[in-house]
PDB file of C-alpha atoms in Angstrom:
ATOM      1  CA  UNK O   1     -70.862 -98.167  92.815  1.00 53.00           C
ATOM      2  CA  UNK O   2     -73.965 -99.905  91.611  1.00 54.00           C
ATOM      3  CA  UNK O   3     -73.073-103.319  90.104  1.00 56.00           C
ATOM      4  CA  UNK O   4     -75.718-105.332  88.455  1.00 61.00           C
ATOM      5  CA  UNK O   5     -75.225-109.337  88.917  1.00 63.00           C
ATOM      6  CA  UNK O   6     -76.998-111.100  85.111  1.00 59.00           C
ATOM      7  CA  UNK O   7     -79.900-113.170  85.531  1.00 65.00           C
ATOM      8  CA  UNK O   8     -78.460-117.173  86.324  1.00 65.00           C
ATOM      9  CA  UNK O   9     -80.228-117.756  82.861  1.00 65.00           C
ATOM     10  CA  UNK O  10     -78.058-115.842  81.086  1.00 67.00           C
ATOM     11  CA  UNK O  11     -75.172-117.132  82.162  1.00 62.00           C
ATOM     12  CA  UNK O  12     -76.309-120.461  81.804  1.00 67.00           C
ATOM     13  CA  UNK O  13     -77.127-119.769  78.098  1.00 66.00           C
ATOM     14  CA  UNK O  14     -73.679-118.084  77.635  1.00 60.00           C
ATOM     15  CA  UNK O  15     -72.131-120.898  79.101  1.00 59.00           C
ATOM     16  CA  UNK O  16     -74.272-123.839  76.826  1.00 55.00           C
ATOM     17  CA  UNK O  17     -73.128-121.651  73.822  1.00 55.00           C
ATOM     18  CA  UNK O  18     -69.551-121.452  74.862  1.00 48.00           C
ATOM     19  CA  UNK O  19     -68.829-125.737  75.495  1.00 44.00           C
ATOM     20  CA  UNK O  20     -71.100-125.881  71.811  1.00 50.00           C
ATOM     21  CA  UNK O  21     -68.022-123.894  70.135  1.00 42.00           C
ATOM     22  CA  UNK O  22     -65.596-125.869  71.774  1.00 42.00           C
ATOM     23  CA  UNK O  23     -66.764-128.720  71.245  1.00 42.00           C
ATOM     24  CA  UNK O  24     -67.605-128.134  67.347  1.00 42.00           C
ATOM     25  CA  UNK O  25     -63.382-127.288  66.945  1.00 39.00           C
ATOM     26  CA  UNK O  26     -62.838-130.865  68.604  1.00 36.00           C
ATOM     27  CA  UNK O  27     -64.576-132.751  66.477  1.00 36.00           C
ATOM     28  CA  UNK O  28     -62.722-135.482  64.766  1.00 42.00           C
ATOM     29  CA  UNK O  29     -60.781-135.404  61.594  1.00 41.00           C
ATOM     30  CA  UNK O  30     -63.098-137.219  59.087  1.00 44.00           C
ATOM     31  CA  UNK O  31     -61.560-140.179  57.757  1.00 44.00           C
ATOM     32  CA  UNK O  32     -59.764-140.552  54.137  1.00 42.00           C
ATOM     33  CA  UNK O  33     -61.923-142.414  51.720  1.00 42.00           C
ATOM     34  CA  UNK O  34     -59.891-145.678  50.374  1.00 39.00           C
ATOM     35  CA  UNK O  35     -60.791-143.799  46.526  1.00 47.00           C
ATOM     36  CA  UNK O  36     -58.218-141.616  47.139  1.00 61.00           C
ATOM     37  CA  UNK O  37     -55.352-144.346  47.185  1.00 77.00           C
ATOM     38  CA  UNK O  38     -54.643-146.336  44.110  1.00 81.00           C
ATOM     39  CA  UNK O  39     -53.597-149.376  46.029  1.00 79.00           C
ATOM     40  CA  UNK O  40     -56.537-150.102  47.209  1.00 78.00           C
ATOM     41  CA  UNK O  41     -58.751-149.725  44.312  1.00 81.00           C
ATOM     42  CA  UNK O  42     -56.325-151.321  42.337  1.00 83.00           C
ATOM     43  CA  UNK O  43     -53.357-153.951  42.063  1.00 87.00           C
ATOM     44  CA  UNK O  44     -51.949-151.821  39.517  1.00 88.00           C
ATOM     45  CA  UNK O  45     -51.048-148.532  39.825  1.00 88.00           C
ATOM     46  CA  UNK O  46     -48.619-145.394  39.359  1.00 90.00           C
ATOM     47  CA  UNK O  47     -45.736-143.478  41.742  1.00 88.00           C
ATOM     48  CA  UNK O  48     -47.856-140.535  43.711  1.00 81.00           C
ATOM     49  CA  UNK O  49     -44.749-138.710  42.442  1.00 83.00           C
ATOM     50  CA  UNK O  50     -43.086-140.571  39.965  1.00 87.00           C
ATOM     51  CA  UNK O  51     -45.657-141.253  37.080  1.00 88.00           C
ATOM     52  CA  UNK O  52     -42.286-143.206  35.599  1.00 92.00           C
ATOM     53  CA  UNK O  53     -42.496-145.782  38.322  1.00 94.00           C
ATOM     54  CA  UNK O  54     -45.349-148.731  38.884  1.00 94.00           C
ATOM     55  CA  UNK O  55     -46.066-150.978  41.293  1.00 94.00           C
ATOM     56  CA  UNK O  56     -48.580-154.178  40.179  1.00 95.00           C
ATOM     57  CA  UNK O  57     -49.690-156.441  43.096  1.00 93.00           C
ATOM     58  CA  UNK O  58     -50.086-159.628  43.090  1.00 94.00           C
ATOM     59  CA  UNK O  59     -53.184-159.570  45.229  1.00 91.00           C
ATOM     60  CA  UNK O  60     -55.328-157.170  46.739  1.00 89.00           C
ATOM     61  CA  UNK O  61     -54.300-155.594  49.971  1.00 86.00           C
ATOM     62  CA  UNK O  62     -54.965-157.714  53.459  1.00 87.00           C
ATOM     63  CA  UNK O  63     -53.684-157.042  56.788  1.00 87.00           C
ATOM     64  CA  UNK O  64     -51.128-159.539  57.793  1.00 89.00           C
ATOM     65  CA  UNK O  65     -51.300-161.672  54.380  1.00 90.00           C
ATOM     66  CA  UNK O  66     -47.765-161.590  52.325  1.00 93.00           C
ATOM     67  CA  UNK O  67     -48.651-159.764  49.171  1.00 92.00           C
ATOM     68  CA  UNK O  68     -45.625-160.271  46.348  1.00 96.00           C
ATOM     69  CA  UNK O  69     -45.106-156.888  44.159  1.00 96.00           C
ATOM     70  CA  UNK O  70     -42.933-156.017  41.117  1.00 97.00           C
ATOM     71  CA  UNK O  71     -41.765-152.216  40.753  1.00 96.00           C
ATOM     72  CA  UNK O  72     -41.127-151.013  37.468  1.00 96.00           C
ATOM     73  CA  UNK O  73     -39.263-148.092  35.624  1.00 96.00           C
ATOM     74  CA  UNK O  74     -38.186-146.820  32.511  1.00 94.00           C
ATOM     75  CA  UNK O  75     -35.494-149.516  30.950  1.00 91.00           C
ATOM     76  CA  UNK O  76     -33.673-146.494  30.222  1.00 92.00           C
ATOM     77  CA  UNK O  77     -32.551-145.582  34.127  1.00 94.00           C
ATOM     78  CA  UNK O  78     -29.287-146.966  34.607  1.00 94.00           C
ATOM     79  CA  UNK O  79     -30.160-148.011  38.460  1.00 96.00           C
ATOM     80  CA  UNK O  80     -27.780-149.311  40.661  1.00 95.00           C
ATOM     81  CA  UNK O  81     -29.416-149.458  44.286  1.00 95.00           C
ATOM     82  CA  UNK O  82     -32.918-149.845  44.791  1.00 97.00           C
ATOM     83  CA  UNK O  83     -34.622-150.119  48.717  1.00 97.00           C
ATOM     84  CA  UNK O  84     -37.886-150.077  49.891  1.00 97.00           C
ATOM     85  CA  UNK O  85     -39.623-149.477  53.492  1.00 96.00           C
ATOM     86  CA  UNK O  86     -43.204-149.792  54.480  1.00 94.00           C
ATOM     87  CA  UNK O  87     -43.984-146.516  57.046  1.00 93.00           C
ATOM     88  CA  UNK O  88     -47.387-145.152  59.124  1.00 89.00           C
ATOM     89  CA  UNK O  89     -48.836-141.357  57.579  1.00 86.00           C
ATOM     90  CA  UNK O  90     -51.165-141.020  60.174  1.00 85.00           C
ATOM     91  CA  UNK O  91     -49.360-142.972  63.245  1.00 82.00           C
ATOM     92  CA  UNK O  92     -45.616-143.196  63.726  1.00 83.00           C
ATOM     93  CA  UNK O  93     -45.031-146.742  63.425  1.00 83.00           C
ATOM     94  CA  UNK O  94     -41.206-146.787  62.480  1.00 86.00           C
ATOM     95  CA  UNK O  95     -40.107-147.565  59.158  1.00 91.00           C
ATOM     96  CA  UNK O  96     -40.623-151.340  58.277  1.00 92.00           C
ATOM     97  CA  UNK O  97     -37.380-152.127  55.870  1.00 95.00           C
ATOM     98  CA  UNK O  98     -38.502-154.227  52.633  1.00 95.00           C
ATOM     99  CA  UNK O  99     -36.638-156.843  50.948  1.00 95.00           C
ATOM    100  CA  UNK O 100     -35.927-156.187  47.075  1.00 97.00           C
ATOM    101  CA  UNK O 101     -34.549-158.464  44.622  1.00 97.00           C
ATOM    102  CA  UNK O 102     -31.132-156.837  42.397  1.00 96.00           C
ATOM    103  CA  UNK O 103     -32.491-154.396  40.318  1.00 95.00           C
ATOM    104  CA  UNK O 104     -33.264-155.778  36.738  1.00 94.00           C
ATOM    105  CA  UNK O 105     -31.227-154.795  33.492  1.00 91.00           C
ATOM    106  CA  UNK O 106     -35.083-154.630  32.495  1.00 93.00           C
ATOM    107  CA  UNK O 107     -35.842-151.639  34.811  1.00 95.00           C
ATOM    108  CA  UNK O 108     -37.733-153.887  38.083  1.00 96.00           C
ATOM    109  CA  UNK O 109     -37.293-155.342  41.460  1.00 97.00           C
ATOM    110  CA  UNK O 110     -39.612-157.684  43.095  1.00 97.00           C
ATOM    111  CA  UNK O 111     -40.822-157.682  46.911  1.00 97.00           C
ATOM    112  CA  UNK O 112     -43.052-159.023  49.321  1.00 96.00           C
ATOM    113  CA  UNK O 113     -45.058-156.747  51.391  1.00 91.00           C
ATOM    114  CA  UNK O 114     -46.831-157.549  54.891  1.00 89.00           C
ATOM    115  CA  UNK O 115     -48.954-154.652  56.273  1.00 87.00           C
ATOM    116  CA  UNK O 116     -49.556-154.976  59.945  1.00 83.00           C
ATOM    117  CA  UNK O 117     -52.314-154.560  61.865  1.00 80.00           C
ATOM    118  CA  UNK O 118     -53.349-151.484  63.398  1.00 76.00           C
ATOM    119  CA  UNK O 119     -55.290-149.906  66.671  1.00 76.00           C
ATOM    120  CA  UNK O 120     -55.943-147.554  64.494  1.00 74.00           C
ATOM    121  CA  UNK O 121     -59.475-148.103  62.464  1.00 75.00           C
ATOM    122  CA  UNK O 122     -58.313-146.242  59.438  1.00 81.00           C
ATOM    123  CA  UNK O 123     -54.535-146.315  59.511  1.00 87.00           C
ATOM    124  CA  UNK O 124     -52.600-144.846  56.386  1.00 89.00           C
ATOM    125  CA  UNK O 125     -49.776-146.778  55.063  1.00 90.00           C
ATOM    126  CA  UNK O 126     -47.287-145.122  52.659  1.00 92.00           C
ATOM    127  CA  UNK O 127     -44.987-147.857  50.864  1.00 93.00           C
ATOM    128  CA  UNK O 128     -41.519-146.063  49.724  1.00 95.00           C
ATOM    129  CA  UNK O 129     -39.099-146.766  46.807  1.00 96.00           C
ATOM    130  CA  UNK O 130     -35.283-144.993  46.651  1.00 96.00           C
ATOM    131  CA  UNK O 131     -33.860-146.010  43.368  1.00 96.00           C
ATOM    132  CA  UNK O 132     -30.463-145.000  43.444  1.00 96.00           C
ATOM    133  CA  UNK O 133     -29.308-144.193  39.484  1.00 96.00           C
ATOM    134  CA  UNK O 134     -25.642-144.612  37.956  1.00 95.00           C
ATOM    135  CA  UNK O 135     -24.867-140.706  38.096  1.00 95.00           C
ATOM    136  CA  UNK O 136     -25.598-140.490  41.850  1.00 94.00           C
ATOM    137  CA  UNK O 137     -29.290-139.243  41.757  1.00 95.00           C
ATOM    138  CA  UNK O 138     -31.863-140.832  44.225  1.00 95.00           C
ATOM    139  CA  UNK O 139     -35.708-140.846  42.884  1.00 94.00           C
ATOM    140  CA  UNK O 140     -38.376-141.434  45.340  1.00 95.00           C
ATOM    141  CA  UNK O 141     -41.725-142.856  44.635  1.00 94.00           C
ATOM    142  CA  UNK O 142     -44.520-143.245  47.396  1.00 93.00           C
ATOM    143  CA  UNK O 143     -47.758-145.226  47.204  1.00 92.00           C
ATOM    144  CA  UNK O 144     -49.827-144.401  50.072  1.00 91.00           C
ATOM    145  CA  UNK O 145     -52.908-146.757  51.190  1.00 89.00           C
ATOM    146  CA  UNK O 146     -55.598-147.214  53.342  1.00 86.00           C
ATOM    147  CA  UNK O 147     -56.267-149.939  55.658  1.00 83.00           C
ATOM    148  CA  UNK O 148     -59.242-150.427  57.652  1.00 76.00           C
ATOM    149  CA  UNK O 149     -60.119-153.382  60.032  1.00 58.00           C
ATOM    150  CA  UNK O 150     -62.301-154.683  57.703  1.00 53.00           C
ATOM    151  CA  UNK O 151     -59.488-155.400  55.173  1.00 51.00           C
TER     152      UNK O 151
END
């Protein structure tokens, strides 16, 4: 049997090619840019999924700053339970209950929010909303935001 051995070249080239793949499928997730969250270009803004529900700020976002809120709906929901929790997208970071006052015969609640700081240079924040209506329905609303150690 005559076996033929490649040149240490090649093998070096098909090797150099080989860790290039790999390492192009590593690379890292690019980060979100804070334009896609309405939180943080705003102090005002609508549910992700609820268009019916807002949420005004009374202050920009800051890491570790208490940041009072008010959560509207329609005056027309009959809501009888409201609660809110503060909870990582991108990092598991528990959920973080939220205090609400009684929901309003006016169709709001009021809150304070403190974000936390993160390891993480771009962590995602998603602040949730259950409003719990008369006939037994729950509606959810989410607000996700950005928060970068620069904020």
């Amino acid at each position: 049997m005559n076996h033929r051995q490649q040149p240490p070249h090649i093998n070096r080239i098909v090797s150099l090619l080989l860790c290039m793949l790999l390492l192009s499928a590593c690379s890292q997730e690019p980060a979100p840019t804070q334009n896609q969250y309405c939180l943080n270009t705003n102090r005002s803004c609508f549910a992700l999924d609820q268009s019916a529900v807002k949420i005004v700020l009374s202050q920009p976002l800051k890491i570790e700053q208490p940041i009072s809120f008010q959560i509207s709906w329609p005056s027309s929901w009959s809501v009888t339970k409201t609660a809110a929790r503060l909870v990582g997208k991108n990092m598991y970071m528990g959920q973080i209950p939220i205090a609400l006052s009684p929901p309003s015969p006016k169709g709001f609640v009021d809150g304070e929010l403190l974000v936390i700081a993160c390891t993480r240079p771009d962590m995602v924040w998603q602040l949730e909303l259950d409003v719990e209506l008369a006939d037994g329905q729950v509606v959810q609303a989410h607000w996700p935001f950005l928060m970068t150690h620069t904020e």
